[in-house]
Amino acid sequence: MAFLKNAWYAGAWSHEVGRALLARTILGEPVLMYRTQKGQPVALSNRCAHRFAPLDRGRLVDDAVECPYHGLRYDSRGQCVHNPQGDGVIPKGARVRCYPAVEKYRVVWIWTGAPEKADIAKIPDFGFIDDSERYGITTGTILIKANYELLSDNLLDLTHTQFLHADVFKSEAVMRGRFEVIENGTTIHSNRWCPDAPPTPPLRLALNYEKHVDFWMNMRWDPPGLMRFDVGATPTGKPREDGVHNLEMHLLTPETETSTHYFWADARTYGINDPVVEENNRRALEHAFVGQDKPMLEAQQAMMGTADLWSLNPVMLQGDAAALRARRVLARLIGQERL
Amino acid sequence: MAFLKNAWYAGAWSHEVGRALLARTILGEPVLMYRTQKGQPVALSNRCAHRFAPLDRGRLVDDAVECPYHGLRYDSRGQCVHNPQGDGVIPKGARVRCYPAVEKYRVVWIWTGAPEKADIAKIPDFGFIDDSERYGITTGTILIKANYELLSDNLLDLTHTQFLHADVFKSEAVMRGRFEVIENGTTIHSNRWCPDAPPTPPLRLALNYEKHVDFWMNMRWDPPGLMRFDVGATPTGKPREDGVHNLEMHLLTPETETSTHYFWADARTYGINDPVVEENNRRALEHAFVGQDKPMLEAQQAMMGTADLWSLNPVMLQGDAAALRARRVLARLIGQERL
Amino acid sequence: MAFLKNAWYAGAWSHEVGRALLARTILGEPVLMYRTQKGQPVALSNRCAHRFAPLDRGRLVDDAVECPYHGLRYDSRGQCVHNPQGDGVIPKGARVRCYPAVEKYRVVWIWTGAPEKADIAKIPDFGFIDDSERYGITTGTILIKANYELLSDNLLDLTHTQFLHADVFKSEAVMRGRFEVIENGTTIHSNRWCPDAPPTPPLRLALNYEKHVDFWMNMRWDPPGLMRFDVGATPTGKPREDGVHNLEMHLLTPETETSTHYFWADARTYGINDPVVEENNRRALEHAFVGQDKPMLEAQQAMMGTADLWSLNPVMLQGDAAALRARRVLARLIGQERL
């Protein structure tokens, strides 16, 4: 396995990055994050060039980080700018890797490839995150001990909601609904249209409506694992505007080959300023993500060990069509990087 | 190291297998056990053919197990019989491995080799297990973090009782007794005859007799690690019928190369309906097996790491004669499977 | 990586070795230590030659250790002297490795190379340890999950005290002081002379003096990791005899390639019979060694994984000069052993 290097990964939520030093392993590498005095996010290797001490145990001196072991200081570009020893000359090569880092959609994004290729325009659109007028927003982070592609498999095949999440999300409409996969460049869409069915309990609550509804679940995937979900319902036959919907952001950042930082955000059109709705929504999502998806994904990973999915010769079902295409796009992009 | 495949292994006690799904790793493979509505034991691979979810987290629908992740159902032969997606066609290859499983001597036995070679007649005789008229029976299961051959070494050389279990089983008769090893096909017998000695405390209690006794310890081993133990005593010079004895079943099932499911049963001729005798007997056995053998076996394994016994050039003692033959039989049988 | 074999390693403090069996892993090997009835320290392999049981779980019978599993007994030279089985003949090859062991400076030293090369004169001088008239002595043992060369790097470059131990030992004199590295055979000296500066809080307390002092920190290293530290201060311009000093012994014994038994002793010239001074001294040293050095060294090791320092291409600073020479001496000696 290999990771896609020339890509944006979610490094942290904006609110996590400040003047306190934050360490996180990303793509197997130790990353240090902080914010300059002017508020710019910084991402450096967390490993001092001298004796490999973890810089996050040091301290910020203005915008430079001071190593906790022997006091070398690195500026926000990763260049050593202070050597407290002897004549103070900065040794050649005394620098740590600097990752291009930008802030968008409440997230600090890190570019793990060639810096000159970093282009903020390559981050897919999650504009709804910034629309707090229209949406009530809930966010969370989960560390899952499974490869990130097992998470995108999960999110791109929502038939699993009918089994793994049956206690809350079961509806006979999902399996008989229309399933559509669209490939557009390196973007994959996995859309389900499920008309004329009793609403699931969360939809009944959100809509305050007991009769049949039409509902939809549209997932958009961009490499390496940046996903936008549009799920909603409207009374059967009515336009979507008469209904409710949630827009979600699911960002999958490999910690290692077998673990993933999973950043999620949910934006709902209903009860947007109601703390009870907010709390119920958070509980339902964490019940599904933490209580059901996480143990299943980790059990899958344990069953697979370090084997690649394809080497295990998996049976394919209709619902895998989108995940299969996403895996192919990713494999192609990773292959291109090796040329 | 390799395992003998064409062999019966104890998968579980009969009472463990029912309509609740039971998962256990056997020979490094994830196995699911349950019982059909008619009561037949079933053993399948516990790994769904689609995305490798653990089936034991799913549920039984009649005699089929439903995967907890995307709802594929497998019948008791391991064939997928229900696909909830799309047109419901069962994908080619949608099956999980089915292990021949039979029930005998209160145990569900699993055949890990070619199904057509599975023959219940190959299970060695442990008929005493079914004779609850004559015997009071105690059973237990212990997970030991050591290779199963270290356990058979232990059981085939009972001189260790004089050191490891000296607090309860010490008798000067063991070391001076007659030791006999018989090889009969693939069966090994390790027999000790220890005449005219003071009884050990357990024998004194069982016999209710203080004077000298003749006692015996006869162990029978069949591959891969199925052992029958006959241990008893009688007043010196009297026929064995005048004494007491215990018959034991020791079944060693590799979980992995360095861990073993150890199933044991003890059938005693004394106090067979007396709960105090039963409780004392259980305590004495668990003291020896769990309190003394298990830590020693695990320390041995830790000392050996992943090295094969022979690669460490062990010194041989007289008491190893039976274990040595058992190891040779097993190595020969495993070698034959590779041809 | 490889260890220097023909060398003395600290196996234990003298007070740890007695008639109770002591097990410790040294250079990746299981070592058993005890003392004969006449008081001689013994170091044997802790792994029985028969079935690799840990001998420390057995017992001493006079000066022989009896295996807890099948009762073989080994004398203090490692030779099997008793076989309880059969005719009692001692099998050829029934012995365990015996390490030359001597007692000096309150330490039981173990020689891990060819026995005929063991020469007690090769243990460097730590005579102050035996001078309890002149010194108040404190000792400790710390298990550190880091390679022992990371510890000698630490001790040979004391600029780290100005960052890692800044809360107690910060002084502007350290960085501007004179730094001298002397190589003498296989001995390395790393000396710092820091004149005319305010005393650090521990020196102020020890000297009971508030004005400027001259202070020194002289470290001596011998392979494989045996270090003597002389740290002291005197009122500026006065002879050293007017001041105070501490002499320390730092002995680094690899447990494995990534863990170290760290034995330390501190001998102070002040308050030598004062339990309050003793307690304060112990607290200050454990605060530095256990509370600050240990986590840093373990974090370094975690950052480096199993990689060799040089393979990571570290930046070199002036303060590394002594550690660099020590690493070269050690590499040369290890290389010579391979010829």
PDB file of C-alpha atoms in Angstrom, chain A residues 30 46-47 49-54 57 66-72 83-87 91-95, chain C residues 150 153-154 157 159-160 163-164 175 295-297 299-300 303-304 309-310 312-320:
ATOM      1  CA  PRO A  30       4.847  12.953  12.861  1.00  0.00           C
ATOM      2  CA  ASN A  46       7.469  17.119  14.598  1.00  0.00           C
ATOM      3  CA  ARG A  47      10.930  15.529  14.643  1.00  0.00           C
ATOM      4  CA  ALA A  49      16.729  17.434  12.835  1.00  0.00           C
ATOM      5  CA  HIS A  50      19.373  17.099  15.559  1.00  0.00           C
ATOM      6  CA  ARG A  51      18.397  14.162  17.760  1.00  0.00           C
ATOM      7  CA  PHE A  52      14.799  13.566  16.702  1.00  0.00           C
ATOM      8  CA  ALA A  53      13.128  14.914  19.820  1.00  0.00           C
ATOM      9  CA  PRO A  54       9.381  15.615  19.480  1.00  0.00           C
ATOM     10  CA  ARG A  57       7.043  19.041  23.859  1.00  0.00           C
ATOM     11  CA  GLU A  66      12.071  25.585  20.315  1.00  0.00           C
ATOM     12  CA  CYS A  67      13.178  21.985  20.660  1.00  0.00           C
ATOM     13  CA  PRO A  68      12.681  20.779  24.241  1.00  0.00           C
ATOM     14  CA  TYR A  69      15.931  18.822  24.266  1.00  0.00           C
ATOM     15  CA  HIS A  70      18.807  21.066  23.120  1.00  0.00           C
ATOM     16  CA  GLY A  71      17.051  24.285  22.211  1.00  0.00           C
ATOM     17  CA  LEU A  72      17.299  24.540  18.425  1.00  0.00           C
ATOM     18  CA  ASN A  83      21.399  27.482  17.715  1.00  0.00           C
ATOM     19  CA  PRO A  84      22.156  28.199  21.365  1.00  0.00           C
ATOM     20  CA  GLN A  85      25.503  26.406  21.288  1.00  0.00           C
ATOM     21  CA  GLY A  86      29.027  27.666  20.622  1.00  0.00           C
ATOM     22  CA  ASP A  87      29.204  30.420  18.037  1.00  0.00           C
ATOM     23  CA  PRO A  91      24.345  24.034  10.836  1.00  0.00           C
ATOM     24  CA  LYS A  92      23.744  23.315   7.190  1.00  0.00           C
ATOM     25  CA  GLY A  93      20.711  21.122   6.781  1.00  0.00           C
ATOM     26  CA  ALA A  94      19.229  22.191  10.097  1.00  0.00           C
ATOM     27  CA  ARG A  95      15.643  22.342   9.021  1.00  0.00           C
TER      28      ARG A  95
ATOM     29  CA  LEU C 150      20.793   7.595  23.359  1.00  0.00           C
ATOM     30  CA  ASP C 153      24.470  10.947  24.005  1.00  0.00           C
ATOM     31  CA  ASN C 154      22.365  12.605  26.687  1.00  0.00           C
ATOM     32  CA  ASP C 157      26.114  16.631  25.993  1.00  0.00           C
ATOM     33  CA  THR C 159      23.776  21.525  27.180  1.00  0.00           C
ATOM     34  CA  HIS C 160      20.477  19.651  27.364  1.00  0.00           C
ATOM     35  CA  PHE C 163      16.384  23.103  28.134  1.00  0.00           C
ATOM     36  CA  LEU C 164      15.158  19.755  29.413  1.00  0.00           C
ATOM     37  CA  MET C 175      26.382  27.933  27.159  1.00  0.00           C
ATOM     38  CA  PRO C 295      10.230  10.544  28.733  1.00  0.00           C
ATOM     39  CA  MET C 296      12.522  12.434  26.338  1.00  0.00           C
ATOM     40  CA  LEU C 297      14.708   9.399  25.628  1.00  0.00           C
ATOM     41  CA  ALA C 299      10.100   9.753  22.772  1.00  0.00           C
ATOM     42  CA  GLN C 300      13.353   9.926  20.790  1.00  0.00           C
ATOM     43  CA  MET C 303      10.524   8.799  16.742  1.00  0.00           C
ATOM     44  CA  MET C 304      13.505   6.795  15.480  1.00  0.00           C
ATOM     45  CA  LEU C 309      20.950   7.117  14.293  1.00  0.00           C
ATOM     46  CA  TRP C 310      23.252   7.611  11.319  1.00  0.00           C
ATOM     47  CA  LEU C 312      18.521   9.269   9.819  1.00  0.00           C
ATOM     48  CA  ASN C 313      21.237  11.750   8.898  1.00  0.00           C
ATOM     49  CA  PRO C 314      21.203  13.819  12.091  1.00  0.00           C
ATOM     50  CA  VAL C 315      22.396  17.413  12.202  1.00  0.00           C
ATOM     51  CA  MET C 316      25.516  17.791  14.403  1.00  0.00           C
ATOM     52  CA  LEU C 317      26.047  20.525  16.962  1.00  0.00           C
ATOM     53  CA  GLN C 318      29.183  21.504  18.880  1.00  0.00           C
ATOM     54  CA  GLY C 319      27.904  19.778  22.010  1.00  0.00           C
ATOM     55  CA  ASP C 320      27.802  16.416  20.229  1.00  0.00           C
TER      56      ASP C 320
END
